[in-house]
Short mmCIF file of C-alpha atoms in Angstrom, two decimals:
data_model
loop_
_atom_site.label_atom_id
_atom_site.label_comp_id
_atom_site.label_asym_id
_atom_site.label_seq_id
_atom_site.Cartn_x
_atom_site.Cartn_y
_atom_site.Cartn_z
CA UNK A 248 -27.53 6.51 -38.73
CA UNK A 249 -25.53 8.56 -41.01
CA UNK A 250 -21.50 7.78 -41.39
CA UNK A 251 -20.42 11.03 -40.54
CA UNK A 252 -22.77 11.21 -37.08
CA UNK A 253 -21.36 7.80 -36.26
CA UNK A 254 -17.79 8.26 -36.88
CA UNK A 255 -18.18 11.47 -34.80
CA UNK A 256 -19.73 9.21 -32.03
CA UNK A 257 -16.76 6.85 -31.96
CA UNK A 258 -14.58 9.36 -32.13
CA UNK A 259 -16.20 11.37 -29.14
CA UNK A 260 -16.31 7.85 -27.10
CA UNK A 261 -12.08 7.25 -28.02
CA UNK A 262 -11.73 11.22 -26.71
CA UNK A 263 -13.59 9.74 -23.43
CA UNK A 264 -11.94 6.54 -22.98
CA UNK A 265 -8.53 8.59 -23.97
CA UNK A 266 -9.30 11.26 -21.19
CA UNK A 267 -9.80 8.45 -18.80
CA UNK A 268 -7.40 6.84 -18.95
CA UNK A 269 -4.56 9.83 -19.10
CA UNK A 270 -6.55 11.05 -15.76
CA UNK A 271 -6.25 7.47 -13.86
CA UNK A 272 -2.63 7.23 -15.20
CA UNK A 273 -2.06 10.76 -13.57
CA UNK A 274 -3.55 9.60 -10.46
CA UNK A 275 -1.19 6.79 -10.09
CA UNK A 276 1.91 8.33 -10.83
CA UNK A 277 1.27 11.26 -8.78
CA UNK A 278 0.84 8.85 -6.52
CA UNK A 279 3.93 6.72 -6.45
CA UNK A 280 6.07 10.10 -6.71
CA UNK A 281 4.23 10.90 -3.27
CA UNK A 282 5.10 7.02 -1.79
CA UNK A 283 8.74 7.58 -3.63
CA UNK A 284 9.54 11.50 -2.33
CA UNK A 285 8.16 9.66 1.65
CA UNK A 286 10.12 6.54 1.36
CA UNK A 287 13.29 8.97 0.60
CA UNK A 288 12.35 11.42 3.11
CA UNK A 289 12.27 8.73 5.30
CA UNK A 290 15.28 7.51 4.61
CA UNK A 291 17.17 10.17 4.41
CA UNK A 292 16.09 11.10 8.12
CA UNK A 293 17.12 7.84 9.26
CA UNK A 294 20.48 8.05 7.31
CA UNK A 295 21.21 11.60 9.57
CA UNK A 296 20.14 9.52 12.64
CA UNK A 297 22.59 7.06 11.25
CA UNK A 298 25.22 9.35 11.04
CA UNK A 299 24.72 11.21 14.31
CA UNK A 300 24.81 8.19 16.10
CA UNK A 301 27.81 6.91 14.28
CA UNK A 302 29.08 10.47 15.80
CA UNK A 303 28.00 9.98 19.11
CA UNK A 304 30.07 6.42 19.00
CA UNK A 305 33.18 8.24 17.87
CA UNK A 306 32.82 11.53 20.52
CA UNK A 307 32.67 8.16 23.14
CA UNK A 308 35.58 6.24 21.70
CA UNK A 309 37.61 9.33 22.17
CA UNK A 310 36.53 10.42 25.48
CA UNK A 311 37.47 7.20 26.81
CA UNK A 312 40.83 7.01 24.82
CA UNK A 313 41.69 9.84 26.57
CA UNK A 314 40.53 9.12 30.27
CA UNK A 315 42.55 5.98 29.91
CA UNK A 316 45.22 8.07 28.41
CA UNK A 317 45.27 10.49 31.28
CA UNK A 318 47.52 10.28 34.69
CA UNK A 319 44.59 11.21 36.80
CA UNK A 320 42.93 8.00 38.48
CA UNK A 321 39.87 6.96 36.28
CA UNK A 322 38.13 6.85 39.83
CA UNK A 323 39.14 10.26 40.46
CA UNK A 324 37.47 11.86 37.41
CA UNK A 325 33.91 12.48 36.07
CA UNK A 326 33.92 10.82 32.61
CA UNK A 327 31.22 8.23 33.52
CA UNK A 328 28.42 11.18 33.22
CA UNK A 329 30.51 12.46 29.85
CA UNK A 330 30.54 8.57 28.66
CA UNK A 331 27.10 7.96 29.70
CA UNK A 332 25.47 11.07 27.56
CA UNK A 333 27.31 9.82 24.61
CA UNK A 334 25.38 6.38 24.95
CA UNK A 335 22.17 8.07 25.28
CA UNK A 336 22.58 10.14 22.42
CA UNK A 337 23.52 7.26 20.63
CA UNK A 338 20.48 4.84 21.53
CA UNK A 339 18.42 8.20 20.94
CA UNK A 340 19.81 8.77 17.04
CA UNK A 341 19.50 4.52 16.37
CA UNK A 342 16.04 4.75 17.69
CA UNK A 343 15.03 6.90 14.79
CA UNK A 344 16.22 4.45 12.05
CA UNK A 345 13.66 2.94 10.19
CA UNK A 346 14.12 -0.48 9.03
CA UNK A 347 17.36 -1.15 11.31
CA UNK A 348 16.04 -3.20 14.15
CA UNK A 349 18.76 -5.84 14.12
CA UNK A 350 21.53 -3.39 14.25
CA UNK A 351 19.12 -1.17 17.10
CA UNK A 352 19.59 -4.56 18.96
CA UNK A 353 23.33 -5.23 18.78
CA UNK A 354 23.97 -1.19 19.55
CA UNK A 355 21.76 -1.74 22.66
CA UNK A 356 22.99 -4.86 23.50
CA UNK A 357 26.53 -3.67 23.37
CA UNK A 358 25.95 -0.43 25.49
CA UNK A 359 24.02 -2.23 28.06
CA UNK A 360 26.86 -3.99 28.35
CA UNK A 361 29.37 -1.39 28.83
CA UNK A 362 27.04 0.79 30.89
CA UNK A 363 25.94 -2.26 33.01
CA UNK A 364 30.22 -2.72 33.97
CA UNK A 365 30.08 0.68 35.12
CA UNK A 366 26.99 0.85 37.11
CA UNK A 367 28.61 -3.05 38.63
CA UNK A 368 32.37 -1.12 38.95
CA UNK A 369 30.81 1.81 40.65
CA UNK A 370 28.28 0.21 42.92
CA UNK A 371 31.46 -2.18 43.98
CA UNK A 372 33.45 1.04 44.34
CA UNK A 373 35.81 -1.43 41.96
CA UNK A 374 38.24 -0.03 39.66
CA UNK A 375 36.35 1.58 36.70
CA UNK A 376 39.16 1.02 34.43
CA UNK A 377 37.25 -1.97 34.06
CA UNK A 378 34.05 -0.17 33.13
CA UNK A 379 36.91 1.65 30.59
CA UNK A 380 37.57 -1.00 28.95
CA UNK A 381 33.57 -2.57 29.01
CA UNK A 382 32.71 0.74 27.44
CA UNK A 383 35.38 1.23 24.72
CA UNK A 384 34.99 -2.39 23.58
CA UNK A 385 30.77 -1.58 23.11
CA UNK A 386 31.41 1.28 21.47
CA UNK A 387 33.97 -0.46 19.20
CA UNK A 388 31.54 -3.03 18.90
CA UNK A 389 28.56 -0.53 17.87
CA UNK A 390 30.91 1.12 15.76
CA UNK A 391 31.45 -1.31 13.83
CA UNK A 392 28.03 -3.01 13.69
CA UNK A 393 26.42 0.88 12.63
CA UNK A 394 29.42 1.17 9.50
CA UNK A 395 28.12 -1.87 8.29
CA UNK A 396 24.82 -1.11 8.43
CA UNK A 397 25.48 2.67 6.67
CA UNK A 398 27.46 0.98 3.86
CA UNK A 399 24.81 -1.09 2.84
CA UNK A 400 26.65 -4.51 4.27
CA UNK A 401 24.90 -7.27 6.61
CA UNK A 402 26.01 -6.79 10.15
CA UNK A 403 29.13 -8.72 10.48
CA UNK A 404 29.25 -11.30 13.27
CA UNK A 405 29.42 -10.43 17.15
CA UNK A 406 32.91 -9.87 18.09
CA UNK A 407 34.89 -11.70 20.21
CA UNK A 408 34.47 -9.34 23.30
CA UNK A 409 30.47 -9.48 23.01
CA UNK A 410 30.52 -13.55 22.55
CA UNK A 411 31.90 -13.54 25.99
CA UNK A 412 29.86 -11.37 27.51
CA UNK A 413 26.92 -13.05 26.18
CA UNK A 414 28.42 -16.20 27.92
CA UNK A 415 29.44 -15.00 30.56
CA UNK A 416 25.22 -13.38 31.44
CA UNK A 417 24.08 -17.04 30.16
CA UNK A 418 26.25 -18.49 32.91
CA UNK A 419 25.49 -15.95 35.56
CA UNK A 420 21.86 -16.68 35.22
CA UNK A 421 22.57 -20.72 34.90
CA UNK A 422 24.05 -20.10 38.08
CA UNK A 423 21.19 -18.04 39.78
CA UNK A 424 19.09 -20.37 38.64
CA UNK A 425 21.35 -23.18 40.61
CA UNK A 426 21.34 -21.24 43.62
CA UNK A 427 17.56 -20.90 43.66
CA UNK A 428 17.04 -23.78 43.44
CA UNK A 429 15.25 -23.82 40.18
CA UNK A 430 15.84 -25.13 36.40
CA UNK A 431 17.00 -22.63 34.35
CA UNK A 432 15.22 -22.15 31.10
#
């Protein structure tokens, strides 16, 4: 074979391997920018659920400021519908947040809570300033659990409110458990 015919051969055969591997490297960037422009899509969808449930927290802090505020008898007014809308909004918005399970729970966990002492308070036909109070310190308590979360930050320990509540439902079931007559687990 002739030097020029086989110098155009390997030269032909570098074009090839050159074109192949430009095209594969194409292929996998395009797609990681695809994965990347998702991942940030997604997470910037779950930052505006984020922040409208970081909304709905403060619209529900507020609201009950200001019924506890007011000289009209808590029993005598309808913020429990007002206060309740704000907590489903707010489990709605958390429930879009990818990634944020542990601070889903503590939200939930704090406005079951809060929403359980009103259901208790109204079923009782008890004062709901109670339920007030059970519902300002969840939201307080989701408030700060959901800043943490947005700023990047671990969520910071239950507070002190929560802690009790927590033992306080551990001891009401200990003692249903009693009653029944069997071992709690």
């Amino acid at each position: 074979m002739q030097a020029e015919t086989l110098a155009g051969l390997m030269g032909f055969g570098g074009t090839l391997v050159g074109a192949g591997v430009s095209i594969w490297a194409t292929v996998i960037t395009q797609r990681h920018q695809v994965k990347t422009a998702r991942d940030q899509r997604i997470e910037e969808r779950g930052r505006a659920a984020g922040e409208k449930a970081l909304t709905e927290l403060y619209a529900l802090r507020r609201h009950l400021i200001e019924v506890s505020a007011s000289s009209t008898p808590v029993e005598n007014q309808s913020w429990a519908r007002i206060a309740v809308d704000h907590v489903d909004r707010t489990e709605a918005a958390i429930a879009l947040m990818p990634g944020a399970h542990s601070v889903r729970e503590r939200i939930s966990e704090a406005m079951d809570i809060g929403t359980r002492e009103l259901l208790v308070a109204r079923l009782l036909r008890a004062p709901e300033d109670v339920a007030v109070r059970a519902l300002t310190s969840a939201a307080l308590e989701a408030i700060d659990a959901l800043s943490a979360y947005m700023r990047g930050e671990g969520i910071p320990e239950p507070s002190q409110w929560l802690l009790d509540c927590r033992r306080d439902g551990a001891d009401l079931h200990a003692s249903e458990d009693l009653d029944s007559g069997e071992p709690s687990t």
